PDB file of C-alpha atoms in Angstrom:
ATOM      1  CA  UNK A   1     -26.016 -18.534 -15.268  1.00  0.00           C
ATOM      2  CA  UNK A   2     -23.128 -16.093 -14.848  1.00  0.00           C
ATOM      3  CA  UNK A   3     -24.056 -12.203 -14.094  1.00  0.00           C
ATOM      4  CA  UNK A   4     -22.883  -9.440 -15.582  1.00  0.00           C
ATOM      5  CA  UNK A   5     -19.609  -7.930 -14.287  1.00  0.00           C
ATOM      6  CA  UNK A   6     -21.110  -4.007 -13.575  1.00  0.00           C
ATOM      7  CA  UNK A   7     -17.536  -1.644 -13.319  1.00  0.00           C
ATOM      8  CA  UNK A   8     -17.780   2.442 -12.756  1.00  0.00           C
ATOM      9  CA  UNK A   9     -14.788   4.231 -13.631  1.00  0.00           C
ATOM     10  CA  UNK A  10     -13.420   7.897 -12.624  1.00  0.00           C
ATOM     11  CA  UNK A  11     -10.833   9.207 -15.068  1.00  0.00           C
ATOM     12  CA  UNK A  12     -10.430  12.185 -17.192  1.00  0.00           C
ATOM     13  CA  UNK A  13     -13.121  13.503 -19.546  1.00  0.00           C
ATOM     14  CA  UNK A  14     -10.240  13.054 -22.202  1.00  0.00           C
ATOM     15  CA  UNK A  15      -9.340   9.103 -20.851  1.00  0.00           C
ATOM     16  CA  UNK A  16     -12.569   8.357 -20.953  1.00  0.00           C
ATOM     17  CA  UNK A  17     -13.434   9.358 -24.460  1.00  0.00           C
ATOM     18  CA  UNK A  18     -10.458   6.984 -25.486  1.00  0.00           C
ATOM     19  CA  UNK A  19     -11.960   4.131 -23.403  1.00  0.00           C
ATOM     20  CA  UNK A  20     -15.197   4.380 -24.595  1.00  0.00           C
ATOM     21  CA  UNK A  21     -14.151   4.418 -28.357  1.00  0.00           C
ATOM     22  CA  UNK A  22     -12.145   1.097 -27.302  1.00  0.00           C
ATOM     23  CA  UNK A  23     -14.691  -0.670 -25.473  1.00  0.00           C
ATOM     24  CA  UNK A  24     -17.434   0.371 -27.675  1.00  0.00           C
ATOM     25  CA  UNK A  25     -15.100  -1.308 -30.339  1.00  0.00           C
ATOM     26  CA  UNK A  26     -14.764  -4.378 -28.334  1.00  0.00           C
ATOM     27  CA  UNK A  27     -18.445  -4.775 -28.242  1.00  0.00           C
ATOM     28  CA  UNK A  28     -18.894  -3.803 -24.619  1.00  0.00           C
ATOM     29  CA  UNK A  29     -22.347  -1.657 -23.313  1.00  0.00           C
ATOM     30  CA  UNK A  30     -20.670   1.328 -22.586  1.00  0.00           C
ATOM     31  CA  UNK A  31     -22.166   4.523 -20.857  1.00  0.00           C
ATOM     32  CA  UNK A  32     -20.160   6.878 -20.462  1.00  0.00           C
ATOM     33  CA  UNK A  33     -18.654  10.164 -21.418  1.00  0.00           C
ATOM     34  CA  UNK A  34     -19.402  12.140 -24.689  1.00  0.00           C
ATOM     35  CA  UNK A  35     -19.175  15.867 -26.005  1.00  0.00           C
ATOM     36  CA  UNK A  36     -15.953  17.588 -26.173  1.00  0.00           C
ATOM     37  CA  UNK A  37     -12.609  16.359 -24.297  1.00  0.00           C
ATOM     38  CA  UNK A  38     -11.058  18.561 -21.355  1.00  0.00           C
ATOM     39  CA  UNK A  39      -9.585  17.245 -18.300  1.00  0.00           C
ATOM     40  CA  UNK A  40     -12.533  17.468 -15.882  1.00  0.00           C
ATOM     41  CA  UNK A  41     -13.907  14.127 -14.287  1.00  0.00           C
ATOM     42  CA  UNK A  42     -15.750  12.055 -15.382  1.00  0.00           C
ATOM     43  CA  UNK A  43     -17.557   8.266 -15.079  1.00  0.00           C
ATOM     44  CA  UNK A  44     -17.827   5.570 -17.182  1.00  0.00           C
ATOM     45  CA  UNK A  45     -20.009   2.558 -16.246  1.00  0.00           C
ATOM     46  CA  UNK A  46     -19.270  -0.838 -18.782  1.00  0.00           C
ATOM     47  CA  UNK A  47     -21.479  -4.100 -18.374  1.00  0.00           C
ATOM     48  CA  UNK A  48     -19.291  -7.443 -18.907  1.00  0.00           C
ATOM     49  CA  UNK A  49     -21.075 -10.680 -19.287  1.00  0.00           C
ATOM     50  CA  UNK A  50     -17.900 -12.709 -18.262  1.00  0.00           C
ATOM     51  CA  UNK A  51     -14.974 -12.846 -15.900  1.00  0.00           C
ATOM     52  CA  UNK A  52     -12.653 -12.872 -19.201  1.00  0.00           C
ATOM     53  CA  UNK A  53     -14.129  -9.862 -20.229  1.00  0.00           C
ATOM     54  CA  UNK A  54     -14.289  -8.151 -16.889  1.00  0.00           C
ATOM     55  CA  UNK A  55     -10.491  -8.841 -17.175  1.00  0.00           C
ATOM     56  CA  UNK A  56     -10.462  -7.379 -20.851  1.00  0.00           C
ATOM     57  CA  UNK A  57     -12.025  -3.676 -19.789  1.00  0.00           C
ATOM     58  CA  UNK A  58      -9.725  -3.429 -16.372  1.00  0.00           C
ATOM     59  CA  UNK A  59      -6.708  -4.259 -19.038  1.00  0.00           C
ATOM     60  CA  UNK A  60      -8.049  -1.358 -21.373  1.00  0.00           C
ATOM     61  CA  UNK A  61      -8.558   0.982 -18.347  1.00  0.00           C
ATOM     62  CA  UNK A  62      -5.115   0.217 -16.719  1.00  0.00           C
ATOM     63  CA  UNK A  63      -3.693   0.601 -20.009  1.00  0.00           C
ATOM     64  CA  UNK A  64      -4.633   3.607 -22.110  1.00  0.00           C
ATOM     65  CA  UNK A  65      -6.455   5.429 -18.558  1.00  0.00           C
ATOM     66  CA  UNK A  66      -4.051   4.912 -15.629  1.00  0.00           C
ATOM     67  CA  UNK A  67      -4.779   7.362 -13.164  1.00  0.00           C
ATOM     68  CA  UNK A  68      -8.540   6.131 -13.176  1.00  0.00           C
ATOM     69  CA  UNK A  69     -10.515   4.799  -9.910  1.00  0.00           C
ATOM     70  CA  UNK A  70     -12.692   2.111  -9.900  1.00  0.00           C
ATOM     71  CA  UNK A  71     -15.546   3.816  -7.485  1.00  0.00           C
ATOM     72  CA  UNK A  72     -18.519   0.746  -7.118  1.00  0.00           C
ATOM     73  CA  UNK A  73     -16.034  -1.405  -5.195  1.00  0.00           C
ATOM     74  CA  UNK A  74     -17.402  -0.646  -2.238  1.00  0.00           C
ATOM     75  CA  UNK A  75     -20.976  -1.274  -3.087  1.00  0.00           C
ATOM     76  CA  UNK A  76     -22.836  -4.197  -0.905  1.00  0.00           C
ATOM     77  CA  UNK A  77     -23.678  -7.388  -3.017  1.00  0.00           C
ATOM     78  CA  UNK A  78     -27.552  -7.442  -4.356  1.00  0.00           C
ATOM     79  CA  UNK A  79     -29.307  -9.933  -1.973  1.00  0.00           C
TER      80      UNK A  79
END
């Protein structure tokens, strides 16, 4: 069994609003921001059951939120 592709995101309150509606739209478990849009930072955390659609919410994020970081690259592998 494949497990789930876990990404965290820092982008704009206002890019991540955007993202969310997308993903959300896409089907994806999406936790993230909500409320009003401004530019502060924010984080978005999406759960992807599959490489393909790991490779679907980095194409969303490079697309419509450029200037985002991905920020749990750096986190250790579960044992």
């Amino acid at each position: 069994m494949e497990q789930d592709h876990r990404m965290r995101f820092q982008l704009s309150h206002r890019d991540g609003l955007l993202v969310r509606r997308l993903l959300d739209r896409d089907g994806f478990a999406v936790d993230g921001p909500d409320g009003r849009g401004d530019d502060r930072r924010t984080q978005l955390s999406v759960v992807a059951e599959t490489e393909g659609r790991a490779a679907r919410v980095r194409e969303v994020v490079a697309r419509w939120a450029p200037e985002a970081v991905r920020v749990d690259r750096f986190r250790p592998d579960p044992v």
